[in-house]
Coordinates of C-alpha atoms in Angstrom, one line a residue:
M1 CA 34.6 -19.8 -19.4
E2 CA 36.3 -18.8 -16.2
F3 CA 36.1 -15.1 -15.5
N4 CA 39.6 -13.5 -14.8
I5 CA 39.4 -10.0 -13.3
Y6 CA 43.0 -9.2 -14.3
N7 CA 42.4 -10.0 -17.9
Y8 CA 39.2 -8.1 -17.8
F9 CA 40.9 -5.0 -16.4
L10 CA 43.7 -5.2 -18.9
F11 CA 41.4 -5.3 -21.9
Y12 CA 39.3 -2.5 -20.3
V13 CA 42.3 -0.2 -20.3
L14 CA 43.4 -1.3 -23.8
I15 CA 39.9 -0.5 -25.2
I16 CA 39.8 2.9 -23.6
F17 CA 43.2 4.0 -25.1
S18 CA 42.4 2.3 -28.4
V19 CA 39.2 4.3 -28.8
V20 CA 41.1 7.5 -28.0
G21 CA 43.8 6.5 -30.5
Y22 CA 41.1 6.3 -33.2
G23 CA 40.0 9.8 -32.1
M24 CA 43.5 11.1 -32.5
F25 CA 43.8 9.4 -35.9
F26 CA 40.5 10.8 -37.1
S27 CA 41.4 14.3 -36.0
Y28 CA 44.7 14.0 -37.8
I29 CA 43.3 12.9 -41.1
T30 CA 40.6 15.6 -41.0
N31 CA 43.1 18.2 -39.9
T32 CA 41.2 19.1 -36.7
N33 CA 43.8 18.6 -34.0
N34 CA 43.2 22.1 -32.7
I35 CA 39.5 21.3 -32.2
F36 CA 39.6 17.9 -30.5
K37 CA 42.4 18.5 -28.0
N38 CA 40.5 17.3 -24.9
F39 CA 40.9 13.6 -24.0
G40 CA 37.1 13.4 -23.6
Y41 CA 36.4 14.9 -27.1
L42 CA 39.0 12.6 -28.6
G43 CA 37.2 9.6 -27.1
I44 CA 33.9 10.8 -28.5
L45 CA 35.5 11.3 -31.9
G46 CA 36.9 7.8 -31.7
L47 CA 33.5 6.3 -30.9
F48 CA 32.1 8.3 -33.9
F49 CA 34.8 6.9 -36.2
L50 CA 34.4 3.3 -35.0
S51 CA 30.6 3.6 -35.3
I52 CA 30.9 4.4 -39.0
Y53 CA 33.5 1.8 -39.5
S54 CA 31.5 -1.0 -37.8
Y55 CA 28.4 -0.2 -39.9
L56 CA 30.3 -0.4 -43.1
S57 CA 32.7 -3.3 -42.3
N58 CA 29.9 -5.6 -41.1
L59 CA 28.3 -5.4 -44.6
V60 CA 31.1 -7.7 -45.8
L61 CA 32.6 -9.4 -42.8
A62 CA 31.9 -10.6 -39.3
H63 CA 33.5 -8.8 -36.4
S64 CA 35.4 -11.9 -35.4
L65 CA 38.1 -12.3 -32.7
I66 CA 40.9 -11.9 -35.2
H67 CA 39.3 -8.8 -36.8
N68 CA 38.6 -7.2 -33.5
S69 CA 42.1 -7.9 -32.1
L70 CA 43.6 -6.1 -35.1
I71 CA 41.2 -3.2 -34.6
I72 CA 42.2 -2.7 -31.0
L73 CA 45.9 -3.1 -31.8
L74 CA 45.7 -0.5 -34.5
G75 CA 44.0 1.9 -32.1
I76 CA 46.7 1.4 -29.5
L77 CA 49.4 2.0 -32.1
S78 CA 47.6 5.1 -33.2
Y79 CA 47.5 6.3 -29.6
V80 CA 51.2 5.7 -29.0
Y81 CA 52.1 7.4 -32.3
F82 CA 50.0 10.6 -31.8
L83 CA 50.6 10.8 -28.0
K84 CA 53.5 13.2 -28.5
K85 CA 51.2 15.6 -30.4
N86 CA 48.5 15.4 -27.6
T87 CA 50.5 15.5 -24.4
F88 CA 48.4 15.2 -21.3
K89 CA 49.5 16.8 -18.0
K90 CA 50.0 14.5 -14.9
K91 CA 46.9 16.0 -13.2
E92 CA 44.9 15.2 -16.3
I93 CA 46.1 11.6 -16.5
L94 CA 45.3 11.2 -12.8
L95 CA 41.8 12.6 -13.4
I96 CA 41.2 10.2 -16.4
S97 CA 42.5 7.2 -14.4
L98 CA 40.3 8.0 -11.4
I99 CA 37.2 8.4 -13.5
F100 CA 37.6 5.2 -15.4
L101 CA 38.7 3.3 -12.3
I102 CA 35.4 4.2 -10.6
L103 CA 33.5 3.3 -13.8
F104 CA 35.3 -0.1 -13.9
L105 CA 34.0 -0.8 -10.4
S106 CA 30.5 0.2 -11.4
I107 CA 30.3 -2.2 -14.2
L108 CA 31.3 -5.0 -11.9
I109 CA 28.6 -4.1 -9.4
F110 CA 25.4 -3.3 -11.3
K111 CA 23.2 -5.8 -13.1
T112 CA 22.2 -5.5 -16.8
H113 CA 18.9 -4.1 -17.9
D114 CA 16.0 -6.3 -18.9
D115 CA 16.5 -6.0 -22.7
F116 CA 20.1 -6.9 -22.6
S117 CA 19.5 -10.6 -22.5
Y118 CA 16.4 -10.2 -24.8
Y119 CA 18.1 -8.7 -27.8
H120 CA 21.0 -6.3 -27.0
F121 CA 23.4 -9.3 -26.3
A122 CA 21.9 -11.4 -29.1
Y123 CA 22.3 -8.6 -31.7
S124 CA 25.8 -7.8 -30.7
Y125 CA 26.8 -11.4 -30.7
Y126 CA 25.2 -12.0 -34.1
L127 CA 27.5 -9.3 -35.5
T128 CA 30.5 -11.2 -34.3
Q129 CA 29.5 -14.4 -36.0
S130 CA 28.3 -13.1 -39.4
S131 CA 28.2 -10.2 -41.8
S132 CA 24.9 -8.5 -42.2
Y133 CA 21.9 -10.4 -43.5
I134 CA 18.7 -8.8 -45.0
G135 CA 15.5 -9.1 -43.1
I136 CA 16.7 -10.3 -39.7
G137 CA 14.0 -8.2 -38.0
Q138 CA 11.7 -11.1 -38.9
F139 CA 13.5 -13.4 -36.5
N140 CA 13.6 -11.4 -33.3
H141 CA 11.5 -8.4 -32.3
G142 CA 14.5 -6.5 -31.0
F143 CA 16.4 -6.9 -34.3
K144 CA 14.0 -4.5 -35.9
T145 CA 15.6 -1.6 -34.1
P146 CA 19.4 -1.7 -34.5
S147 CA 21.8 0.7 -32.8
S148 CA 25.4 1.7 -33.2
I149 CA 25.9 0.5 -29.6
F150 CA 25.4 -3.0 -30.8
Y151 CA 27.9 -2.5 -33.6
L152 CA 30.4 -1.0 -31.1
N153 CA 29.8 -3.9 -28.7
S154 CA 30.7 -6.3 -31.5
L155 CA 34.1 -4.7 -31.9
F156 CA 34.9 -5.4 -28.3
Y157 CA 34.4 -9.2 -28.7
L158 CA 38.0 -10.1 -27.9
P159 CA 40.2 -13.1 -27.1
T160 CA 40.1 -14.4 -23.5
I161 CA 37.3 -12.0 -22.4
K162 CA 35.0 -12.9 -25.3
Y163 CA 31.7 -11.0 -24.9
Y164 CA 32.3 -9.6 -21.3
M165 CA 33.1 -6.2 -22.8
F166 CA 29.6 -5.7 -24.4
H167 CA 29.0 -2.8 -21.9
M168 CA 32.0 -0.8 -23.0
P169 CA 30.2 1.8 -25.2
A170 CA 28.1 3.0 -22.2
V171 CA 31.2 3.1 -20.0
L172 CA 33.1 5.1 -22.6
V173 CA 30.4 7.7 -23.1
M174 CA 30.0 8.1 -19.4
G175 CA 33.7 8.5 -18.8
F176 CA 34.4 10.9 -21.7
A177 CA 31.4 13.0 -20.8
N178 CA 32.7 13.3 -17.2
I179 CA 36.1 14.4 -18.5
I180 CA 34.6 17.0 -20.8
F181 CA 32.5 18.6 -18.1
I182 CA 35.1 18.4 -15.3
K183 CA 37.7 20.0 -17.5
K184 CA 35.3 22.8 -18.4
I185 CA 34.6 23.5 -14.7
I186 CA 38.2 23.5 -13.8
K187 CA 39.1 25.8 -16.7
N188 CA 36.4 28.3 -15.6
I189 CA 37.4 28.2 -12.0
K190 CA 41.1 28.8 -12.9
N191 CA 40.1 31.8 -14.9
N192 CA 37.9 33.0 -12.1
S193 CA 34.9 32.9 -14.4
I194 CA 32.0 31.3 -12.6
N195 CA 29.4 31.9 -15.3
F196 CA 26.3 30.2 -16.5
L197 CA 28.4 27.7 -18.4
T198 CA 30.1 26.7 -15.1
I199 CA 26.7 26.1 -13.5
Y200 CA 25.4 24.2 -16.4
S201 CA 28.5 22.0 -16.5
L202 CA 28.3 21.3 -12.8
L203 CA 24.6 20.5 -12.9
S204 CA 25.1 18.2 -15.9
I205 CA 27.9 16.2 -14.3
L206 CA 25.9 15.9 -11.1
F207 CA 22.8 14.9 -13.0
I208 CA 24.4 12.2 -15.1
N209 CA 26.3 10.7 -12.2
I210 CA 23.3 10.7 -9.8
F211 CA 20.5 9.7 -12.1
F212 CA 22.5 7.6 -14.6
Y213 CA 24.9 5.8 -12.3
R214 CA 23.8 2.3 -13.0
I215 CA 25.8 1.8 -16.2
G216 CA 24.7 -1.8 -16.8
E217 CA 21.1 -0.5 -17.2
H218 CA 21.9 2.3 -19.8
G219 CA 20.4 0.5 -22.8
T220 CA 20.5 2.6 -25.9
D221 CA 18.7 5.6 -24.4
R222 CA 20.9 7.0 -21.6
S223 CA 24.2 7.1 -23.5
A224 CA 22.4 9.3 -26.1
Q225 CA 20.9 11.4 -23.4
I226 CA 24.3 12.0 -21.8
L227 CA 25.6 13.2 -25.2
I228 CA 22.6 15.6 -25.4
F229 CA 23.9 17.4 -22.3
I230 CA 27.2 18.0 -24.2
L231 CA 25.4 18.9 -27.4
L232 CA 23.3 21.6 -25.6
M233 CA 26.5 23.0 -24.0
E234 CA 28.2 23.3 -27.4
I235 CA 25.1 25.0 -28.9
L236 CA 25.1 27.5 -26.0
L237 CA 28.8 28.1 -26.5
L238 CA 28.2 28.8 -30.2
I239 CA 25.4 31.2 -29.5
N240 CA 26.9 33.1 -26.6
F241 CA 30.6 33.0 -27.0
S242 CA 32.0 31.2 -30.0
S243 CA 34.4 33.2 -32.3
N244 CA 35.1 30.2 -34.4
N245 CA 31.8 28.9 -35.8
E246 CA 33.4 26.1 -37.9
N247 CA 35.1 24.5 -35.0
R248 CA 32.0 24.6 -32.8
L249 CA 29.9 23.2 -35.7
S250 CA 32.3 20.3 -36.1
K251 CA 31.6 19.2 -32.5
I252 CA 27.9 19.7 -32.9
Y253 CA 27.8 17.5 -36.0
I254 CA 29.8 14.7 -34.3
L255 CA 27.5 14.7 -31.3
I256 CA 24.3 14.7 -33.3
G257 CA 25.7 11.9 -35.4
L258 CA 26.4 9.7 -32.4
I259 CA 23.1 10.5 -30.8
V260 CA 21.1 9.5 -33.8
S261 CA 23.2 6.3 -34.3
F262 CA 22.5 5.2 -30.8
K263 CA 18.7 5.3 -31.4
A264 CA 17.3 6.0 -34.9
F265 CA 14.2 7.8 -33.4
Y266 CA 16.6 10.4 -32.0
I267 CA 16.9 11.7 -35.6
L268 CA 14.5 14.4 -34.2
Y269 CA 17.4 16.0 -32.5
I270 CA 18.6 17.3 -35.9
L271 CA 16.0 20.0 -35.1
F272 CA 18.6 21.4 -32.7
L273 CA 20.4 22.7 -35.7
V274 CA 17.5 25.1 -36.4
P275 CA 18.4 27.6 -33.6
V276 CA 22.1 27.3 -34.7
I277 CA 21.2 28.3 -38.3
F278 CA 19.1 31.2 -37.1
H279 CA 21.9 32.4 -34.9
L280 CA 24.5 32.2 -37.7
L281 CA 22.1 34.0 -40.1
K282 CA 21.6 36.8 -37.6
K283 CA 25.2 37.1 -36.7
D284 CA 26.7 37.1 -40.2
D285 CA 24.9 38.8 -43.1
N286 CA 27.0 36.9 -45.6
F287 CA 26.1 33.5 -44.1
N288 CA 24.1 31.1 -46.2
F289 CA 23.2 27.4 -46.1
F290 CA 26.2 26.5 -48.2
N291 CA 28.4 27.9 -45.4
F292 CA 26.5 25.7 -43.0
I293 CA 27.1 22.5 -44.8
N294 CA 30.6 23.4 -46.0
N295 CA 32.2 21.6 -43.2
K296 CA 33.9 18.2 -43.5
F297 CA 32.1 16.8 -40.5
F298 CA 28.7 17.6 -42.0
I299 CA 29.6 14.9 -44.6
F300 CA 30.4 12.4 -41.8
L301 CA 27.1 13.4 -40.1
S302 CA 25.3 12.6 -43.3
L303 CA 27.2 9.3 -43.7
I304 CA 26.4 8.0 -40.2
I305 CA 22.8 8.9 -40.6
F306 CA 22.7 7.1 -43.9
C307 CA 24.2 4.1 -42.2
V308 CA 21.6 4.2 -39.5
L309 CA 18.7 4.5 -41.9
M310 CA 20.0 1.7 -44.2
S311 CA 20.6 -0.7 -41.3
N312 CA 17.0 -0.1 -40.2
L313 CA 15.8 -0.6 -43.8
L314 CA 17.7 -3.8 -44.3
N315 CA 16.4 -5.2 -41.0
S316 CA 12.8 -4.3 -41.1
G317 CA 11.9 -2.6 -44.3
C318 CA 11.5 0.7 -42.4
L319 CA 13.9 3.6 -42.3
I320 CA 12.6 4.2 -38.7
Y321 CA 10.6 1.3 -37.2
P322 CA 7.6 1.4 -36.6
V323 CA 6.9 4.8 -38.2
N324 CA 4.6 3.8 -41.0
I325 CA 5.4 6.6 -43.5
T326 CA 9.1 5.5 -43.5
C327 CA 8.3 1.8 -44.3
F328 CA 8.4 0.2 -47.8
E329 CA 5.8 -2.6 -47.7
S330 CA 6.8 -3.8 -51.2
L331 CA 10.2 -5.0 -50.1
P332 CA 10.3 -8.9 -49.7
W333 CA 11.4 -8.8 -46.1
A334 CA 9.3 -5.8 -45.0
F335 CA 6.4 -6.0 -42.6
D336 CA 2.9 -5.2 -43.8
S337 CA 1.3 -1.9 -42.8
Q338 CA -1.2 -3.6 -40.4
H339 CA 1.7 -5.0 -38.4
I340 CA 3.4 -1.6 -38.3
L341 CA 0.3 0.1 -37.1
Q342 CA -0.3 -2.5 -34.5
M343 CA 3.2 -2.2 -33.1
N344 CA 3.1 1.6 -33.2
N345 CA -0.1 1.5 -31.1
W346 CA 1.5 -1.0 -28.8
Y347 CA 4.5 1.3 -28.1
E348 CA 2.1 4.1 -27.5
Q349 CA 0.0 2.1 -25.1
W350 CA 3.1 1.0 -23.2
S351 CA 4.5 4.5 -23.0
K352 CA 1.2 5.8 -21.6
A353 CA 1.1 3.2 -18.8
G354 CA -1.5 1.1 -20.6
A355 CA 0.7 -2.0 -20.4
G356 CA 3.6 -3.5 -18.4
S357 CA 5.3 -6.7 -17.7
N358 CA 2.3 -8.0 -15.8
F359 CA -0.7 -6.1 -17.0
R360 CA -2.5 -4.7 -20.0
I361 CA -5.4 -2.2 -20.3
E362 CA -8.5 -3.3 -22.1
N363 CA -9.8 -1.3 -25.1
A364 CA -6.3 -0.1 -25.8
N365 CA -7.4 1.9 -28.9
D366 CA -9.7 4.1 -26.8
Y367 CA -7.2 4.3 -24.0
I368 CA -4.4 5.9 -26.0
K369 CA -6.7 8.5 -27.7
Y370 CA -6.6 12.1 -26.6
F371 CA -5.9 12.4 -22.8
N372 CA -7.8 9.2 -21.7
W373 CA -4.6 7.7 -20.5
V374 CA -3.6 10.6 -18.1
P375 CA -5.4 9.6 -14.9
N376 CA -4.1 6.0 -15.0
W377 CA -0.6 7.2 -15.8
I378 CA -0.6 9.7 -12.9
N379 CA -1.9 7.0 -10.6
I380 CA 0.7 4.4 -11.6
Y381 CA 3.8 6.5 -12.2
F382 CA 3.6 10.2 -11.4
F383 CA 3.3 10.0 -7.6
T384 CA 6.1 7.4 -7.5
K385 CA 8.9 7.7 -10.0
V386 CA 8.2 11.0 -11.6
S387 CA 7.6 12.9 -8.3
D388 CA 10.8 11.5 -6.8
F389 CA 12.7 12.6 -9.9
I390 CA 11.3 16.1 -9.9
L391 CA 12.0 16.6 -6.2
G392 CA 15.6 15.3 -6.7
L393 CA 16.2 17.5 -9.7
F394 CA 14.8 20.6 -7.8
C395 CA 17.0 20.0 -4.8
L396 CA 20.0 19.5 -7.1
I397 CA 19.4 22.8 -8.9
L398 CA 18.9 24.7 -5.6
I399 CA 22.0 23.3 -4.0
T400 CA 24.2 24.0 -7.0
F401 CA 22.9 27.5 -7.6
F402 CA 23.2 28.7 -4.1
S403 CA 26.6 27.1 -3.7
L404 CA 27.9 29.2 -6.6
Y405 CA 25.7 32.3 -6.1
S406 CA 28.1 34.3 -3.9
K407 CA 30.9 33.8 -6.4
S408 CA 28.8 34.3 -9.5
K409 CA 26.5 37.2 -8.7
N410 CA 28.9 39.7 -10.1
N411 CA 29.3 38.2 -13.5
L412 CA 26.0 36.4 -14.1
N413 CA 23.5 38.6 -15.9
N414 CA 19.8 37.8 -16.2
H415 CA 19.7 36.5 -19.7
K416 CA 22.4 33.9 -19.0
I417 CA 20.7 32.7 -15.8
F418 CA 17.5 32.4 -17.8
S419 CA 19.4 30.4 -20.4
V420 CA 20.5 27.9 -17.8
Y421 CA 17.0 27.3 -16.5
I422 CA 15.6 27.0 -20.0
V423 CA 18.2 24.4 -20.8
L424 CA 17.3 22.5 -17.6
I425 CA 13.6 22.5 -18.5
I426 CA 14.5 21.2 -22.0
L427 CA 16.6 18.5 -20.4
F428 CA 13.9 17.5 -18.0
I429 CA 11.3 17.2 -20.8
E430 CA 13.7 15.3 -23.0
W431 CA 14.7 12.9 -20.3
F432 CA 11.2 12.4 -19.0
Y433 CA 9.9 11.8 -22.6
N434 CA 12.6 9.3 -23.5
H435 CA 13.3 7.6 -20.2
P436 CA 11.4 4.3 -20.3
S437 CA 11.4 3.6 -16.5
L438 CA 9.5 6.8 -15.9
R439 CA 7.0 6.1 -18.7
Y440 CA 6.2 2.4 -18.2
G441 CA 8.6 0.8 -15.8
G442 CA 10.5 -1.1 -18.5
Y443 CA 12.8 -0.8 -21.4
C444 CA 12.0 -0.3 -25.1

């Protein structure tokens, strides 16, 4: 099929506004127009809605060309219909256009990551040709670990361009995140409020655009990690400033839902709700757990997590593969416990620099125990990729902090500065732990 850049750009634009249209529609039916007014948040909400839809719809039908064309068309119609209720200023439209134009150029330039051809493309394409089958994890190793990114990819299989838009979820997350942080920075500067939130937003936007700029290589990890930056910002806002807990909780639920759907193992990030609960209990004596879950988006969070776990179960027999305690060996399509244990050890060996694309450590079981792996990991990775990353992050923090220090020293108190650096440490640990290229030079 001949590649036509003009058709590609046309569908690129249509997909962006269609996703935002679904965000507008979802905010309307949930009566949350006052919460999701930002173009970036509307886009995130649209991705959340389409993720749930794609999981459920593929149970009964393939995401074919006709089906996807109707989905994109309905999103565009929704955008046009609700646009009058969500008017964007000319400067905002210019900002949005500039961001997504730059991202369009980036997806033309950068190559795909190693696992794209291995199973990301295969899984996404499979969803366009058939409704879900049980036990497909038996046919391809990558099919054991589904992601909502694959399901979103399948919705962007469209006439003329076919599968050339299978990178759109990563582009959309990157673009919407940039919009959210830039608008937050602009708002604070206009209000002459250079506080810890301004510094955090600036550092976040610089970080994701410097370290995550190769969109074609995002995989399923980096899009989730970008959303984690926004999630931590919303949690800090709730703890430090928020006067409307329900609105802030709605955003937190949406973000956690998308993060978990991108990679099932990220279900651990539900733990971020713990400090939120403690804060609400401390702030409001009448607060109880029922108040916490008495939010319509908590239901949608529960629904998308259910979809994620069920898709994993139907593929591999495990709710989270290859965590053995979540597996049901008695299911006809499930893997036996020995296989699960072997794969779990293999992932651990790989993540501890005990294996790569061209080498494997002998006596792997002894190698992964305790701290036996540390010297080899330091020798192979720490003084190359990790040290470069730490130096780059340190320079980024220094430049940003001293650039704003003269303007912020009058309204930055110690505990807020401390909060910023605690968040940065958390982000570093999180990114370091989850970033495959730092751990073993490949993709999982």
